[in-house]
JSON list of C-alpha atoms in Angstrom, two decimals:
[
{"chain": "A", "resi": 3, "resn": "TYR", "atom": "CA", "xyz": [17.69, -5.86, -6.40]},
{"chain": "A", "resi": 4, "resn": "TRP", "atom": "CA", "xyz": [15.04, -4.02, -8.42]},
{"chain": "A", "resi": 5, "resn": "ARG", "atom": "CA", "xyz": [15.62, -6.42, -11.33]},
{"chain": "A", "resi": 6, "resn": "ASP", "atom": "CA", "xyz": [14.83, -9.36, -9.07]},
{"chain": "A", "resi": 7, "resn": "LEU", "atom": "CA", "xyz": [11.70, -7.53, -7.91]},
{"chain": "A", "resi": 8, "resn": "ALA", "atom": "CA", "xyz": [10.64, -6.96, -11.53]},
{"chain": "A", "resi": 9, "resn": "TYR", "atom": "CA", "xyz": [11.05, -10.66, -12.33]},
{"chain": "A", "resi": 10, "resn": "TRP", "atom": "CA", "xyz": [9.16, -11.64, -9.19]},
{"chain": "A", "resi": 11, "resn": "CYS", "atom": "CA", "xyz": [6.32, -9.25, -10.09]},
{"chain": "A", "resi": 12, "resn": "LEU", "atom": "CA", "xyz": [6.02, -10.76, -13.56]},
{"chain": "A", "resi": 13, "resn": "TRP", "atom": "CA", "xyz": [5.98, -14.26, -12.05]},
{"chain": "A", "resi": 14, "resn": "ARG", "atom": "CA", "xyz": [3.40, -13.24, -9.43]},
{"chain": "A", "resi": 15, "resn": "PHE", "atom": "CA", "xyz": [1.35, -11.07, -11.80]},
{"chain": "A", "resi": 16, "resn": "PRO", "atom": "CA", "xyz": [1.65, -12.61, -15.28]},
{"chain": "A", "resi": 17, "resn": "ASP", "atom": "CA", "xyz": [-0.60, -9.90, -16.76]},
{"chain": "A", "resi": 18, "resn": "LEU", "atom": "CA", "xyz": [1.88, -7.21, -15.68]},
{"chain": "A", "resi": 19, "resn": "PRO", "atom": "CA", "xyz": [2.63, -6.15, -19.29]},
{"chain": "A", "resi": 20, "resn": "SER", "atom": "CA", "xyz": [-1.05, -5.58, -20.08]},
{"chain": "A", "resi": 21, "resn": "GLU", "atom": "CA", "xyz": [-2.84, -4.75, -16.81]},
{"chain": "A", "resi": 22, "resn": "SER", "atom": "CA", "xyz": [-2.11, -2.11, -14.20]},
{"chain": "A", "resi": 23, "resn": "LEU", "atom": "CA", "xyz": [-1.03, -3.33, -10.78]},
{"chain": "A", "resi": 24, "resn": "ARG", "atom": "CA", "xyz": [-3.03, -0.42, -9.40]},
{"chain": "A", "resi": 25, "resn": "GLY", "atom": "CA", "xyz": [-6.56, -1.24, -10.54]},
{"chain": "A", "resi": 26, "resn": "HIS", "atom": "CA", "xyz": [-7.87, 2.32, -10.61]},
{"chain": "A", "resi": 27, "resn": "TYR", "atom": "CA", "xyz": [-5.64, 3.06, -13.61]},
{"chain": "A", "resi": 28, "resn": "GLU", "atom": "CA", "xyz": [-7.58, 0.58, -15.72]},
{"chain": "A", "resi": 29, "resn": "GLY", "atom": "CA", "xyz": [-10.60, 2.90, -15.57]},
{"chain": "A", "resi": 30, "resn": "HIS", "atom": "CA", "xyz": [-8.64, 6.14, -15.92]},
{"chain": "A", "resi": 31, "resn": "ASN", "atom": "CA", "xyz": [-9.78, 8.35, -18.79]},
{"chain": "A", "resi": 32, "resn": "TRP", "atom": "CA", "xyz": [-6.48, 9.19, -20.50]},
{"chain": "A", "resi": 33, "resn": "THR", "atom": "CA", "xyz": [-6.85, 12.47, -22.41]},
{"chain": "A", "resi": 34, "resn": "GLY", "atom": "CA", "xyz": [-3.74, 12.27, -24.59]},
{"chain": "A", "resi": 35, "resn": "THR", "atom": "CA", "xyz": [-4.20, 11.93, -28.34]},
{"chain": "A", "resi": 36, "resn": "ARG", "atom": "CA", "xyz": [-2.77, 9.64, -31.00]},
{"chain": "A", "resi": 37, "resn": "LYS", "atom": "CA", "xyz": [-1.09, 12.68, -32.54]},
{"chain": "A", "resi": 38, "resn": "GLN", "atom": "CA", "xyz": [0.67, 13.45, -29.24]},
{"chain": "A", "resi": 39, "resn": "LEU", "atom": "CA", "xyz": [1.74, 9.81, -28.93]},
{"chain": "A", "resi": 40, "resn": "ARG", "atom": "CA", "xyz": [3.15, 9.79, -32.46]},
{"chain": "A", "resi": 41, "resn": "ARG", "atom": "CA", "xyz": [5.04, 13.05, -31.87]},
{"chain": "A", "resi": 42, "resn": "TRP", "atom": "CA", "xyz": [6.47, 11.57, -28.65]},
{"chain": "A", "resi": 43, "resn": "GLN", "atom": "CA", "xyz": [7.54, 8.43, -30.51]},
{"chain": "A", "resi": 44, "resn": "GLN", "atom": "CA", "xyz": [9.20, 10.50, -33.24]},
{"chain": "A", "resi": 45, "resn": "GLY", "atom": "CA", "xyz": [10.94, 12.89, -30.82]},
{"chain": "A", "resi": 46, "resn": "ARG", "atom": "CA", "xyz": [8.91, 15.90, -31.98]},
{"chain": "A", "resi": 47, "resn": "THR", "atom": "CA", "xyz": [7.29, 17.09, -28.74]},
{"chain": "A", "resi": 48, "resn": "GLY", "atom": "CA", "xyz": [9.02, 20.47, -28.62]},
{"chain": "A", "resi": 49, "resn": "PHE", "atom": "CA", "xyz": [10.84, 19.54, -25.40]},
{"chain": "A", "resi": 50, "resn": "PRO", "atom": "CA", "xyz": [14.53, 19.18, -26.34]},
{"chain": "A", "resi": 51, "resn": "LEU", "atom": "CA", "xyz": [15.55, 16.65, -23.69]},
{"chain": "A", "resi": 52, "resn": "VAL", "atom": "CA", "xyz": [12.61, 14.34, -24.42]},
{"chain": "A", "resi": 53, "resn": "ASP", "atom": "CA", "xyz": [13.03, 14.77, -28.18]},
{"chain": "A", "resi": 54, "resn": "ALA", "atom": "CA", "xyz": [16.75, 13.99, -28.12]},
{"chain": "A", "resi": 55, "resn": "ALA", "atom": "CA", "xyz": [16.21, 10.87, -26.04]},
{"chain": "A", "resi": 56, "resn": "MET", "atom": "CA", "xyz": [13.36, 9.60, -28.19]},
{"chain": "A", "resi": 57, "resn": "ARG", "atom": "CA", "xyz": [15.32, 10.22, -31.39]},
{"chain": "A", "resi": 58, "resn": "GLN", "atom": "CA", "xyz": [18.27, 8.34, -29.92]},
{"chain": "A", "resi": 59, "resn": "LEU", "atom": "CA", "xyz": [15.95, 5.47, -29.04]},
{"chain": "A", "resi": 60, "resn": "TRP", "atom": "CA", "xyz": [14.72, 5.25, -32.63]},
{"chain": "A", "resi": 61, "resn": "LYS", "atom": "CA", "xyz": [18.14, 5.69, -34.22]},
{"chain": "A", "resi": 62, "resn": "VAL", "atom": "CA", "xyz": [20.21, 3.32, -32.06]},
{"chain": "A", "resi": 63, "resn": "GLY", "atom": "CA", "xyz": [17.60, 1.32, -30.13]},
{"chain": "A", "resi": 64, "resn": "TRP", "atom": "CA", "xyz": [18.85, 2.42, -26.74]},
{"chain": "A", "resi": 65, "resn": "MET", "atom": "CA", "xyz": [18.82, 5.33, -24.31]},
{"chain": "A", "resi": 66, "resn": "PRO", "atom": "CA", "xyz": [20.29, 5.84, -20.84]},
{"chain": "A", "resi": 67, "resn": "ASN", "atom": "CA", "xyz": [18.19, 4.67, -17.91]},
{"chain": "A", "resi": 68, "resn": "TYR", "atom": "CA", "xyz": [17.66, 8.18, -16.52]},
{"chain": "A", "resi": 69, "resn": "LEU", "atom": "CA", "xyz": [16.28, 9.38, -19.84]},
{"chain": "A", "resi": 70, "resn": "ARG", "atom": "CA", "xyz": [13.94, 6.39, -19.98]},
{"chain": "A", "resi": 71, "resn": "HIS", "atom": "CA", "xyz": [12.41, 7.68, -16.76]},
{"chain": "A", "resi": 72, "resn": "VAL", "atom": "CA", "xyz": [12.21, 11.24, -18.06]},
{"chain": "A", "resi": 73, "resn": "CYS", "atom": "CA", "xyz": [10.45, 10.15, -21.25]},
{"chain": "A", "resi": 74, "resn": "ALA", "atom": "CA", "xyz": [8.09, 7.85, -19.36]},
{"chain": "A", "resi": 75, "resn": "GLN", "atom": "CA", "xyz": [7.05, 10.56, -16.91]},
{"chain": "A", "resi": 76, "resn": "PHE", "atom": "CA", "xyz": [6.58, 13.01, -19.77]},
{"chain": "A", "resi": 77, "resn": "LEU", "atom": "CA", "xyz": [4.25, 10.59, -21.56]},
{"chain": "A", "resi": 78, "resn": "ILE", "atom": "CA", "xyz": [2.23, 9.72, -18.47]},
{"chain": "A", "resi": 79, "resn": "GLU", "atom": "CA", "xyz": [2.13, 12.99, -16.55]},
{"chain": "A", "resi": 80, "resn": "PHE", "atom": "CA", "xyz": [2.41, 15.71, -19.20]},
{"chain": "A", "resi": 81, "resn": "LEU", "atom": "CA", "xyz": [0.75, 14.11, -22.23]},
{"chain": "A", "resi": 82, "resn": "ASP", "atom": "CA", "xyz": [-1.69, 12.05, -20.10]},
{"chain": "A", "resi": 83, "resn": "ILE", "atom": "CA", "xyz": [-1.19, 8.93, -22.19]},
{"chain": "A", "resi": 84, "resn": "SER", "atom": "CA", "xyz": [-1.38, 5.46, -20.66]},
{"chain": "A", "resi": 85, "resn": "TRP", "atom": "CA", "xyz": [1.81, 3.75, -19.57]},
{"chain": "A", "resi": 86, "resn": "LYS", "atom": "CA", "xyz": [0.71, 0.85, -21.80]},
{"chain": "A", "resi": 87, "resn": "LYS", "atom": "CA", "xyz": [1.42, 2.89, -24.94]},
{"chain": "A", "resi": 88, "resn": "GLY", "atom": "CA", "xyz": [4.90, 3.72, -23.68]},
{"chain": "A", "resi": 89, "resn": "PHE", "atom": "CA", "xyz": [5.51, 0.12, -22.69]},
{"chain": "A", "resi": 90, "resn": "GLU", "atom": "CA", "xyz": [4.53, -1.05, -26.18]},
{"chain": "A", "resi": 91, "resn": "TRP", "atom": "CA", "xyz": [6.78, 1.50, -27.89]},
{"chain": "A", "resi": 92, "resn": "PHE", "atom": "CA", "xyz": [9.81, 0.82, -25.70]},
{"chain": "A", "resi": 93, "resn": "ASP", "atom": "CA", "xyz": [9.30, -2.92, -26.11]},
{"chain": "A", "resi": 94, "resn": "TYR", "atom": "CA", "xyz": [9.31, -2.43, -29.89]},
{"chain": "A", "resi": 95, "resn": "ALA", "atom": "CA", "xyz": [12.18, 0.07, -30.11]},
{"chain": "A", "resi": 96, "resn": "LEU", "atom": "CA", "xyz": [14.67, -0.99, -27.41]},
{"chain": "A", "resi": 97, "resn": "VAL", "atom": "CA", "xyz": [17.33, -3.47, -28.43]},
{"chain": "A", "resi": 98, "resn": "ASP", "atom": "CA", "xyz": [17.75, -4.39, -24.76]},
{"chain": "A", "resi": 99, "resn": "SER", "atom": "CA", "xyz": [14.03, -4.69, -24.02]},
{"chain": "A", "resi": 100, "resn": "ASP", "atom": "CA", "xyz": [13.15, -7.00, -21.16]},
{"chain": "A", "resi": 101, "resn": "VAL", "atom": "CA", "xyz": [9.41, -7.55, -20.65]},
{"chain": "A", "resi": 102, "resn": "ALA", "atom": "CA", "xyz": [9.62, -7.88, -16.85]},
{"chain": "A", "resi": 103, "resn": "ILE", "atom": "CA", "xyz": [11.78, -4.81, -16.29]},
{"chain": "A", "resi": 104, "resn": "ASN", "atom": "CA", "xyz": [10.01, -2.74, -18.95]},
{"chain": "A", "resi": 105, "resn": "ALA", "atom": "CA", "xyz": [6.52, -3.47, -17.57]},
{"chain": "A", "resi": 106, "resn": "PHE", "atom": "CA", "xyz": [7.63, -2.97, -13.96]},
{"chain": "A", "resi": 107, "resn": "MET", "atom": "CA", "xyz": [9.30, 0.36, -14.64]},
{"chain": "A", "resi": 108, "resn": "TRP", "atom": "CA", "xyz": [6.39, 1.70, -16.74]},
{"chain": "A", "resi": 109, "resn": "GLN", "atom": "CA", "xyz": [3.98, 0.71, -13.97]},
{"chain": "A", "resi": 110, "resn": "ASN", "atom": "CA", "xyz": [6.10, 2.68, -11.50]},
{"chain": "A", "resi": 111, "resn": "GLY", "atom": "CA", "xyz": [5.72, 5.75, -13.70]},
{"chain": "A", "resi": 112, "resn": "GLU", "atom": "CA", "xyz": [2.14, 5.95, -12.47]},
{"chain": "A", "resi": 113, "resn": "ILE", "atom": "CA", "xyz": [3.07, 6.40, -8.83]},
{"chain": "A", "resi": 114, "resn": "GLY", "atom": "CA", "xyz": [2.62, 10.17, -8.85]},
{"chain": "A", "resi": 115, "resn": "ARG", "atom": "CA", "xyz": [-0.90, 9.96, -10.27]},
{"chain": "A", "resi": 116, "resn": "ALA", "atom": "CA", "xyz": [-3.86, 9.98, -7.93]}
]
C-alpha cells in the first residue's frame, strides 16, 4: 500500500520531488559539503556497507531496498546533506527509478530530524 500512498502524495503534492512536505526543512541549513556528496555518490565514504551499496548502484543501476534506506539515512543524518541531493542522484542512477516512490521515500528519510 505504500506505493499507492506515494502516487497519491505526488498527485496531491505535485512539487513533491522538489519541495519538502515538512516546510521547516526548506529553511534548514545543511552543513554537508560537495566533497562529501561526491564521495557518497562514488562509494568512498569509508563506511563499508554504504560504500558497497553505492558502488553497486553505480555499477548495475540497482540496490536492494533496505540498502537504499541505509544510504539515504547516512546522507541525511550523518553527512547532513539535503534529501534533495540524494533524490537527484538516485533518480539519475537507478534503472528502476520512479519519481513518486523515490521522492516519497527520500522525504521519509527526514522523519528523525527535528
